Coordinates of C-alpha atoms in Angstrom, one line a residue:
X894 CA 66.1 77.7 -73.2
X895 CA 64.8 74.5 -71.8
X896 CA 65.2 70.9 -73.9
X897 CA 63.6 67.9 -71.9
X898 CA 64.8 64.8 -73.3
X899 CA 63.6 61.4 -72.6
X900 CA 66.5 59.3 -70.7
X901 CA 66.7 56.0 -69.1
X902 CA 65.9 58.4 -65.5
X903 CA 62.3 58.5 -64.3
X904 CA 59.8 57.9 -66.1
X905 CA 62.3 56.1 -68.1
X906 CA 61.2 56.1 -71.8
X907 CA 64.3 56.0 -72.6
X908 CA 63.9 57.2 -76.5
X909 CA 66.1 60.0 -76.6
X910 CA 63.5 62.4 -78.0
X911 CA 62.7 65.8 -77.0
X912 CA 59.5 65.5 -74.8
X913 CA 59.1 69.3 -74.9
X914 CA 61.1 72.5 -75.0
X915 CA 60.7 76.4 -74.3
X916 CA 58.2 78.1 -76.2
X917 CA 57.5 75.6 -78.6
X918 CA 55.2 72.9 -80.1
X919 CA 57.4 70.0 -79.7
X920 CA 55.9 67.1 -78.1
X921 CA 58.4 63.8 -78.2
X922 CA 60.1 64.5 -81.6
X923 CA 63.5 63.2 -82.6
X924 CA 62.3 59.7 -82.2
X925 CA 63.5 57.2 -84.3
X926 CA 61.7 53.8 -85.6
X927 CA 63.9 51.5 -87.2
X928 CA 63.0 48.4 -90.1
X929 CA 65.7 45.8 -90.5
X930 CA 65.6 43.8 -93.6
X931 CA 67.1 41.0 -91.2
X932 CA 65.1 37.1 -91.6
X933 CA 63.6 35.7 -89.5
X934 CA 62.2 39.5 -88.7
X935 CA 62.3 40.7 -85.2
X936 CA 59.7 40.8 -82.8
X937 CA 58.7 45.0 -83.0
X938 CA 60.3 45.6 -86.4
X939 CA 59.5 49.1 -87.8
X940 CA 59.1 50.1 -84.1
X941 CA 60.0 53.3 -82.3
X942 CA 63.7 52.1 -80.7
X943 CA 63.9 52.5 -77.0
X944 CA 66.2 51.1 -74.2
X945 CA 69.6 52.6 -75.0
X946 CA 70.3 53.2 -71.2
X947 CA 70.8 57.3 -72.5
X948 CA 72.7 58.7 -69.9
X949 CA 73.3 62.4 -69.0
X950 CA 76.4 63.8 -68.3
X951 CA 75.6 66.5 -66.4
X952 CA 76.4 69.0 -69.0
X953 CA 74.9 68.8 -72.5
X954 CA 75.2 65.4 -73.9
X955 CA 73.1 62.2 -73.2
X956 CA 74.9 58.8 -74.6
X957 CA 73.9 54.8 -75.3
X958 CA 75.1 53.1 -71.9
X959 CA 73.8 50.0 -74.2
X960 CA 72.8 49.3 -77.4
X961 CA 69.6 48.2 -78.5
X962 CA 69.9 45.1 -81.0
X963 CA 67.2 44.4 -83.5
X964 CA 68.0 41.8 -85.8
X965 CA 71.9 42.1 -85.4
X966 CA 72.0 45.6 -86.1
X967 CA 72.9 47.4 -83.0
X968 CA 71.7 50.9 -82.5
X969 CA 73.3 53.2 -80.1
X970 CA 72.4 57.2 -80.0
X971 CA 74.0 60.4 -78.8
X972 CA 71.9 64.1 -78.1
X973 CA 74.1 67.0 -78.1
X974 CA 71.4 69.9 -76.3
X975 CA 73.6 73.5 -77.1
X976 CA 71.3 75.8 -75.7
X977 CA 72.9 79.1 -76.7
X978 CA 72.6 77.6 -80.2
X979 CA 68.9 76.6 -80.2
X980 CA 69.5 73.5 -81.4
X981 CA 69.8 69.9 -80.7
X982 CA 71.8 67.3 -82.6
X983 CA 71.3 63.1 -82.8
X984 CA 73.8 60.9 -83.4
X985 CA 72.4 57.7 -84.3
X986 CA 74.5 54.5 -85.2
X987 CA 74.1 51.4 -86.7
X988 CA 76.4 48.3 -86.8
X989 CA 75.7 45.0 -89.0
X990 CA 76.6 42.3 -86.6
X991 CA 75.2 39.9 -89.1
X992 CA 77.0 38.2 -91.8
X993 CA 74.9 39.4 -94.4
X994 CA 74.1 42.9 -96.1
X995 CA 70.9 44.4 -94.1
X996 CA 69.2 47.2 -95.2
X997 CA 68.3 49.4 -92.7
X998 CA 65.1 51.8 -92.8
X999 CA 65.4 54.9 -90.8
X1000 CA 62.5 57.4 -89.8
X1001 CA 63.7 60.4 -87.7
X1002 CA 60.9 62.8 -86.4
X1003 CA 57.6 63.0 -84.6
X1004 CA 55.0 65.4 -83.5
X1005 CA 55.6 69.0 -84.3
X1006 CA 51.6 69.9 -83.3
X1007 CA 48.0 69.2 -83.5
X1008 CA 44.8 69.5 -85.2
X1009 CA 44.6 71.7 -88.2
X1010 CA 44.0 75.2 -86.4
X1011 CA 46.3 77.4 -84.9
X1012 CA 48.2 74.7 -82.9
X1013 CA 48.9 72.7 -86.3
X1014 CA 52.3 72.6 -87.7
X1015 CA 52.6 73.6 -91.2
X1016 CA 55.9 73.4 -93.3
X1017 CA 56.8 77.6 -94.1
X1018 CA 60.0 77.0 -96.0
X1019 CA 62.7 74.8 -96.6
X1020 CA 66.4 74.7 -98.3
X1021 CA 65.1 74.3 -102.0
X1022 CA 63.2 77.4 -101.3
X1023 CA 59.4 75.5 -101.6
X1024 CA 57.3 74.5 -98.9
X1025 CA 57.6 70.5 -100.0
X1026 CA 60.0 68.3 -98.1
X1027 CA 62.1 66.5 -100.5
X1028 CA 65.0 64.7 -101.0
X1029 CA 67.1 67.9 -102.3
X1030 CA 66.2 69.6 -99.1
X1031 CA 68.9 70.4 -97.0
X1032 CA 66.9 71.9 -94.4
X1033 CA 63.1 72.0 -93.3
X1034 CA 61.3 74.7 -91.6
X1035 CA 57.8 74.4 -89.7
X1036 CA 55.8 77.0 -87.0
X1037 CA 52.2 77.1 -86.3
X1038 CA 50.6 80.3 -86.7
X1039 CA 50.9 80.8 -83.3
X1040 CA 53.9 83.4 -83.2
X1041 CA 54.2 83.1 -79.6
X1042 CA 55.5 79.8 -80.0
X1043 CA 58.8 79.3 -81.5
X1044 CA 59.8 77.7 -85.5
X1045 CA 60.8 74.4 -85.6
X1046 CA 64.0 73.6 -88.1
X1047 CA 65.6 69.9 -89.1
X1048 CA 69.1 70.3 -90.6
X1049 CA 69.4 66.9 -92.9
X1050 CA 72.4 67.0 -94.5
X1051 CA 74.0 67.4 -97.9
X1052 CA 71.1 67.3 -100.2
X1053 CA 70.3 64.5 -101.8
X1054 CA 69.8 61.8 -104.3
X1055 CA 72.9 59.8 -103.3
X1056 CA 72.7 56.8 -100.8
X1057 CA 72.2 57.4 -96.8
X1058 CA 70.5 60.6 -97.9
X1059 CA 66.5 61.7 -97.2
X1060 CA 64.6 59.5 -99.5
X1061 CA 61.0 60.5 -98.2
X1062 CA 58.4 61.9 -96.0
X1063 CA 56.5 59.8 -93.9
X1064 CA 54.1 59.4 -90.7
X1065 CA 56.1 59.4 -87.7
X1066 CA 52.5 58.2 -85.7
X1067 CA 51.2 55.9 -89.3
X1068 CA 53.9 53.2 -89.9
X1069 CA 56.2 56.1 -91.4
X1070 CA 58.1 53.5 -93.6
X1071 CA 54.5 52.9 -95.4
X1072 CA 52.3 56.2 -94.9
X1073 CA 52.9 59.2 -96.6
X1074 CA 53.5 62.5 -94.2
X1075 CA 50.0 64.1 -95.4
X1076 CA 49.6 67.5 -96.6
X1077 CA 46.8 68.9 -94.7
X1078 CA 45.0 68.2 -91.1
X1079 CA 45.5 66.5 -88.1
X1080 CA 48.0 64.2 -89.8
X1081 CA 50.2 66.6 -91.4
X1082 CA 51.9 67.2 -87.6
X1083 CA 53.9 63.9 -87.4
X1084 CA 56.8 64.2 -89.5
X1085 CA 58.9 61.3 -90.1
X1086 CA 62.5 62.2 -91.9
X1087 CA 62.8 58.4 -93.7
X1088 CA 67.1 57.6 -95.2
X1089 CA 67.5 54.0 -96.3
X1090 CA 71.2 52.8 -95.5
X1091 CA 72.7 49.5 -96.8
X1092 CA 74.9 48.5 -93.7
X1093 CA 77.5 45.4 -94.7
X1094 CA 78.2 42.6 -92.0
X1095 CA 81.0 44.3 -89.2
X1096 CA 80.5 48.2 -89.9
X1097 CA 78.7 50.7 -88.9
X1098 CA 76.8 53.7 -90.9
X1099 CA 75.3 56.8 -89.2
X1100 CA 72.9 59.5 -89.0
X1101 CA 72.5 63.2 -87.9
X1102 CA 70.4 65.1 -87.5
X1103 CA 69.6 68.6 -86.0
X1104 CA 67.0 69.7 -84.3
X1105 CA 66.8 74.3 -84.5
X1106 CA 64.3 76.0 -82.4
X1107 CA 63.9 79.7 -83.8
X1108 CA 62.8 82.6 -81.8
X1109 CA 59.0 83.6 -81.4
X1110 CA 58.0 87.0 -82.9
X1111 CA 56.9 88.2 -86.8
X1112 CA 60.2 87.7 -87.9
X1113 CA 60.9 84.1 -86.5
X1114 CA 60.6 82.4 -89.4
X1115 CA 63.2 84.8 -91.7
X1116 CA 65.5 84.7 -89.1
X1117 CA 65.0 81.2 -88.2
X1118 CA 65.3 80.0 -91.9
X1119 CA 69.0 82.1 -91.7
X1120 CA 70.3 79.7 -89.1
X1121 CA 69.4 76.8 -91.0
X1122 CA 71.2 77.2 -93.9
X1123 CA 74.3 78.2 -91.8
X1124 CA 74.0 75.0 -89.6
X1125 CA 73.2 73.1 -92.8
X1126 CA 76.4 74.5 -94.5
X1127 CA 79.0 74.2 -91.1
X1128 CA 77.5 71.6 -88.7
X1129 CA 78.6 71.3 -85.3
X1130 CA 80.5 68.2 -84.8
X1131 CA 84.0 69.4 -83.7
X1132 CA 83.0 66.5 -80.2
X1133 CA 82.7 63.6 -83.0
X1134 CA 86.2 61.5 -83.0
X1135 CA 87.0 61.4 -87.0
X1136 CA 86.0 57.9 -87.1
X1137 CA 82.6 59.1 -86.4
X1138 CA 82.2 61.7 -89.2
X1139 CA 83.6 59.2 -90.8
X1140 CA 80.3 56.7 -90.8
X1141 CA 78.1 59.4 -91.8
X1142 CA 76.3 58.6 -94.6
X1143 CA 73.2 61.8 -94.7
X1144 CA 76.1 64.2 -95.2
X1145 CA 79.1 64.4 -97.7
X1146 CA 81.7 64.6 -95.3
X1147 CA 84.3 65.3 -97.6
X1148 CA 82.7 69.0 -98.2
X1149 CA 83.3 69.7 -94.7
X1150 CA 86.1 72.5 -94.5
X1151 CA 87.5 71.2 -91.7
X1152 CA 87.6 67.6 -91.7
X1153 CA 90.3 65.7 -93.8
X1154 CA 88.1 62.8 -95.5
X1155 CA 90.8 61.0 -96.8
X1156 CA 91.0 59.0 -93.3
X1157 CA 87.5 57.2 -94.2
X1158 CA 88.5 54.6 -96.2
X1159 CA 90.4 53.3 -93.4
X1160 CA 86.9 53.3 -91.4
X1161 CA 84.7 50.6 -91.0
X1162 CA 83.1 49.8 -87.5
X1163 CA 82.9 52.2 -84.7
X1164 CA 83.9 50.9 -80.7
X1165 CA 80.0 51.0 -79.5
X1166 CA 78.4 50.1 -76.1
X1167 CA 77.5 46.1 -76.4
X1168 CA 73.9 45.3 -76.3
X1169 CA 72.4 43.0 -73.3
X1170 CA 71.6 39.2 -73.7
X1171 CA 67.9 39.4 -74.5
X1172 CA 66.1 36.3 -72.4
X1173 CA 64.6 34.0 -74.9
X1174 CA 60.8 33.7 -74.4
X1175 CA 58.9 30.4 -73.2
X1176 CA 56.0 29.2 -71.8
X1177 CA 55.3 25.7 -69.7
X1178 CA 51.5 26.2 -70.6
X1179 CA 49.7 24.0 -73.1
X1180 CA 47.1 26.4 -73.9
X1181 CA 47.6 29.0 -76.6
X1182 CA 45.7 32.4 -74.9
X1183 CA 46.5 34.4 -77.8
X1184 CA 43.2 36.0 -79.0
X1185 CA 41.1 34.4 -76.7
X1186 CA 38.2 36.1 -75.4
X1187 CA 36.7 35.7 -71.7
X1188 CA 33.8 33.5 -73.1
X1189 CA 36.2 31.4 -74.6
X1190 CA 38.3 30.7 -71.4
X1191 CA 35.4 29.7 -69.3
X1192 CA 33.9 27.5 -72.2
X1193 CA 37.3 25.6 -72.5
X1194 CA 37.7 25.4 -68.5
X1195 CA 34.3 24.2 -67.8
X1196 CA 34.5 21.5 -70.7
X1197 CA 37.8 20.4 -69.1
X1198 CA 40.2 21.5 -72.0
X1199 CA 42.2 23.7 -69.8
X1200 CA 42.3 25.2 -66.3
X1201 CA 42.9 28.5 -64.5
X1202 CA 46.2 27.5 -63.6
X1203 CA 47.2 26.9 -67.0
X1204 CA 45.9 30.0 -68.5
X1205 CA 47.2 32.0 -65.7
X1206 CA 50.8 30.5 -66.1
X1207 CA 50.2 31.7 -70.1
X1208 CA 49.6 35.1 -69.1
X1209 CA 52.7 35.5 -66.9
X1210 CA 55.4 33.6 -69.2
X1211 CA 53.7 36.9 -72.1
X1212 CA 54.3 38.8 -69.5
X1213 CA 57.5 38.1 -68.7
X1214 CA 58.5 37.7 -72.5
X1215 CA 57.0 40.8 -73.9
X1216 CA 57.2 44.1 -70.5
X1217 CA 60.8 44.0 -69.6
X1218 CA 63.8 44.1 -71.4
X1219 CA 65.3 47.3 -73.7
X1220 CA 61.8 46.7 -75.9
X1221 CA 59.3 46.0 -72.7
X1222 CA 56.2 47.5 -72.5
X1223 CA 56.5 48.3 -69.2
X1224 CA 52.5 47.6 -69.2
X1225 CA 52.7 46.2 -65.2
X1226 CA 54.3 48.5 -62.5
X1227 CA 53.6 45.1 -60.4
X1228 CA 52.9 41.0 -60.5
X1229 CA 51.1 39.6 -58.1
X1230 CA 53.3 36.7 -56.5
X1231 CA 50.4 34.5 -56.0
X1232 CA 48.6 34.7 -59.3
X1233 CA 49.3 30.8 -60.1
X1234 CA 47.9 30.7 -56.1
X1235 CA 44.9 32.4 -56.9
X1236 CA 44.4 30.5 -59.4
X1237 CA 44.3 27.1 -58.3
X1238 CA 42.0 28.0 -55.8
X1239 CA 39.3 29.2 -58.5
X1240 CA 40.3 26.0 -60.3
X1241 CA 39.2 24.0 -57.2
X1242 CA 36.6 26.2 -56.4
X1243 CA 34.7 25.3 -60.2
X1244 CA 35.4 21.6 -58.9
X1245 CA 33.8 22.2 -55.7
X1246 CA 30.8 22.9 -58.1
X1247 CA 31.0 27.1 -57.9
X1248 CA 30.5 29.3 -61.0
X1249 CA 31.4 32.7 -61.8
X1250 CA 31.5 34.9 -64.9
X1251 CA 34.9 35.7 -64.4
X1252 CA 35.9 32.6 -62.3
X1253 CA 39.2 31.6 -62.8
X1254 CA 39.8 34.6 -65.5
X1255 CA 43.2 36.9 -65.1
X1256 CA 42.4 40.3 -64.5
X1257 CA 44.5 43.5 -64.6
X1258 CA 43.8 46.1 -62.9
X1259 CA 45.2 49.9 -63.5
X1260 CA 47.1 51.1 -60.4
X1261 CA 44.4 53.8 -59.6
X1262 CA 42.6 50.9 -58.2
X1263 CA 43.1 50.5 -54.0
X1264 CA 44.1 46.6 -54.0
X1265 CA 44.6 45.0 -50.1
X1266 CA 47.7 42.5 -51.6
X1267 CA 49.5 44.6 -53.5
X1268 CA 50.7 48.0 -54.2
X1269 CA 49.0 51.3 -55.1
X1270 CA 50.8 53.8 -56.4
X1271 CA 48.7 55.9 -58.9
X1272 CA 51.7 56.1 -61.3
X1273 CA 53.7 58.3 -59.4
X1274 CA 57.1 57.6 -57.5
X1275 CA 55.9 59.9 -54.8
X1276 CA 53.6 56.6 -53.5
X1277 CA 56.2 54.1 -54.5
X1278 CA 55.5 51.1 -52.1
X1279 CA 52.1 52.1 -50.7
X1280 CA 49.5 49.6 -49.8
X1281 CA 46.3 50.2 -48.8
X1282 CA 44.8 48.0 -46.0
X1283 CA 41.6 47.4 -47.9
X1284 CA 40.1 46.8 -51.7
X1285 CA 38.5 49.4 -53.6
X1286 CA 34.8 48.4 -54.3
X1287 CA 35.3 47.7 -57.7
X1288 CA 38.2 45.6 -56.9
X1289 CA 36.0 43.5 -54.3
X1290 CA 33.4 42.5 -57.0
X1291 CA 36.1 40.9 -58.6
X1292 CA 37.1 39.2 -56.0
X1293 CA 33.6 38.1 -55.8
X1294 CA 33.4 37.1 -58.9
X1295 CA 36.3 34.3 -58.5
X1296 CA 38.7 36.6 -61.0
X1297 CA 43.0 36.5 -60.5
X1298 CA 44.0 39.4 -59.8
X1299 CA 47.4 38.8 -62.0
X1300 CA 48.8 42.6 -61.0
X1301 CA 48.4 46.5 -61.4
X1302 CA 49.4 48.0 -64.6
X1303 CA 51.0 51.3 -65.5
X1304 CA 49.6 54.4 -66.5
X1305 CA 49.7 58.4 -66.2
X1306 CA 50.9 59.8 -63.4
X1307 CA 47.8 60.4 -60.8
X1308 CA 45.3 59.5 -64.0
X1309 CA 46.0 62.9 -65.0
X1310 CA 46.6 62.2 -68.7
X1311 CA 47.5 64.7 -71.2
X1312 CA 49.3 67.1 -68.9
X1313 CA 52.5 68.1 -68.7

C-alpha cells in the first residue's frame, strides 16, 4: 500500500497530511488547524498549521525538524506510515511557552470525498455501534459506496467525556472550530475530529491519532470495523519514549497494559525541536493599500496623495511579511527586483503628462504567462530557471498600459489543476 504524505520536500506543503493513498478516497486528511486562546491573537489563528520542516527518515516516520509557534504554543508533529498495518498514526504536540494557561483548540481531519453520490463519504459505523460521531466514540468508520475503494477508520482514543478527549464534529473545509460537520451532501466529506486541551505555561499535552485504511471488497467494512476496535483497544506506540505517552491527553494511558503510568506525574514538558525567529513585519510606505481597489490607486496618484513608488514599496513589504516564513503563502514563485524601478518610471511618466488605466498599478501575473525579465516556469521544477526571450501578448499590453509587473505567482503544476 501507498501513503503520500505532505513534507517539507517538493511541492513543500509541509502539513503532514495524507495527500492520497492506495485505493482510497483520501484527499489531504490528517490536517490539523489549531485556535490558541493566546491575546493579542495571532495573525492565522484557527488556521490549518504548516511549516514544521517534516522530515522523512527513509523508512516509516516523518518528524518536526522545527516547530511552528502560534501564540507561544509550539506545535511539532510526528506520522508513523506502517503499511502492513494499514494505518497511519499522528503525533501532534503542544507546549505553553507562555506564562499563562492557553486553551488550545484542536481539529484533526479533512476530506474523506466529494459530492453526495457514489464518491461521497458517508459514516457506516463507529465504536458506540451508531452511525453518529460522538464524544463516546472510540473509533469512526467511513467508505463511499464505491467498494472498489477502500474504508476509511480514525482511532480517537479512550472514549470520552473527560478533558483532552473528542468534544465535537466539525468542518475541516468551514472554520471546523465554528461549523458543524453536516449530515448530508457535499459538506458531509470534511470531517474535522475537534479535542479542546488546557495547556499550562512550560508543558506540553498531546494528541493521536490513527488513521486505518480497510480493504476494498463487500466485506470491507465488517472486517475493517474489526481492526478498529483492536487498534482502539492496543494502540501502537511501543517507538513513543514514556515521556511521550505520558502527555497524552485523547487516551487514558494508564489503561494501557503495557505502560507503567505511574511515571506521569513526574512529566511535564517534552525536549521538542525550537521554532525559528519569525521576522517582524514593516512597511516604509505611508499609504495604507489594504482594500484598495485599482480606481482608487489612480484617483489618489493623480490627485497627488500618493505615488507608484509608494504603493509599490506597500505591496512588497505585504509581501515580504505575509509569503515566506513556516505560515507563508507561498503566493509568488518570484519578485521582480526592479519593481520600485518600474515604478518610478510610471511615476515620472504621469509627470511627463502620460495616462494609463493601469499606469503605475502593481500587477501579478500567474507563471503561465511568458515574461522577457523574469522567470517562467509554469509551476513545475522541471523549468526551474527558464526565461523566455520575449513577453507573452497579454503580458505586452500591460506593459503598454504603464502597469509594474511586481512578479509571477504560483500555481498548479503546468495549469493542470485538479489532477493528480
Amino acid at each position: 500500500m501507498t501513503w503520500q504524505i505532505h513534507d517539507a520536500a517538493p511541492p513543500g506543503l509541509d502539513t503532514g497530511s495524507i495527500r492520497t493513498a492506495s485505493e482510497s478516497s483520501l484527499q489531504g486528511f490528517g490536517n490539523i488547524f489549531v485556535r490558541v486562546s493566546t491575546k493579542p491573537e495571532p495573525r492565522l489563528n484557527g488556521q490549518m498549521i504548516r511549516g514544521f520542516g517534516l522530515k522523512f527518515d527513509g523508512v516509516d516516520t516523518f518528524a518536526t525538524t522545527q516547530a511552528v509557534d502560534l501564540g507561544g504554543v509550539h506545535i511539532t508533529r510526528e506520522i508513523k506510515v506502517d503499511s502492513d498495518g494499514s494505518w497511519t498514526r499522528f503525533f501532534d504536540t503542544f507546549t505553553n511557552t507562555t506564562k499563562e494557561p492557553v486553551t488550545v483548540d484542536v481539529s484533526f481531519g479533512g476530506d474523506l470525498g466529494y459530492g453526495s453520490g457514489k464518491a461521497q463519504s458517508i459514516v457506516q459505523a463507529t465504536s458506540s455501534g451508531d452511525k453518529t460521531i460522538t464524544p463516546e466514540d472510540s473509533w469512526t468508520l467511513a467508505a463511499t459506496p464505491n467498494q472498489e475503494q477502500r474504508p476509511v477508520g480514525v482511532v480517537l482514543g479512550t472514549p470520552g467525556p473527560y478533558p483532552g478527549a473528542l468534544t465535537k464534529m466539525g468542518n475541516q473545509e468551514r472554520n471546523p472550530f465554528e461549523t458543524p460537520l453536516a449530515a448530508t451532501g457535499n459538506e458531509a466529506n470534511f470531517y474535522g475530529y475537534v479535542n479542546s486541551l488546557t495547556v499550562k505555561p512550560d508543558e506540553t499535552k498531546s494528541l493521536a491519532h490513527f488513521v486505518f485504511l480497510g480493504a476494498t471488497g463487500s466485506s470491507a467494512v465488517s472486517a475493517a470495523a474489526k481492526e478498529l476496535k483492536e487498534l482502539a483497544v492496543d494502540p501502537e506506540f511501543s517507538d513513543l519514549s514514556s515521556p511521550e505517552v505520558c502527555s497524552l491527553v485523547n487516551w487514558d494511558v494508564s489503561n494501557l497494559p503495557w505502560f507503567d503510568a505511574s511515571v506521569c506525574p513526574d512529566v511535564t514538558r517534552l525536549d521538542i525541536p525550537a521554532s525559528p525567529e519569525a521576522a517582524q513585519p514593516y512597511t516604509t510606505s505611508k499609504y495604507d493599500i489594504v482594500n484598495k481597489s485599482i480606481g482608487e490607486m489612480q484617483k489618489d496618484m493623480e490627485a497627488g496623495i500618493t505615488t507608484s513608488e509608494e504603493i509599490t514599496r506597500a505591496y512588497l513589504d505585504r509581501i515580504a511579511a505575509y509569503d515566506s516564513g513556516q505560515f507563508g503563502f507561498n503566493a509568488f514563485l518570484y519578485v521582480a527586483t526592479d519593481a520600485i524601478d518600474q515604478a518610478k518610471a510610471a511615476d515620472q511618466a504621469r509627470k511627463n503628462g502620460e495616462t494609463g488605466e493601469l499606469l503605475g498599478i502593481p500587477i501579478a501575473i500567474k507563471d503561465l504567462y511568458d515574461t522577457k525579465d523574469m522567470p517562467t516556469t509554469g509551476g513545475t521544477l522541471a523549468l526551474e530557471g527558464w526565461q523566455p526571450d520575449t513577453d507573452a501578448y497579454q503580458v505586452e499590453k500591460l506593459r503598454e498600459s504603464g502597469a509594474v509587473l511586481i512578479g509571477k505567482t504560483n500555481m498548479s503544476e503546468f495549469a493542470n489543476s485538479g489532477s493528480y
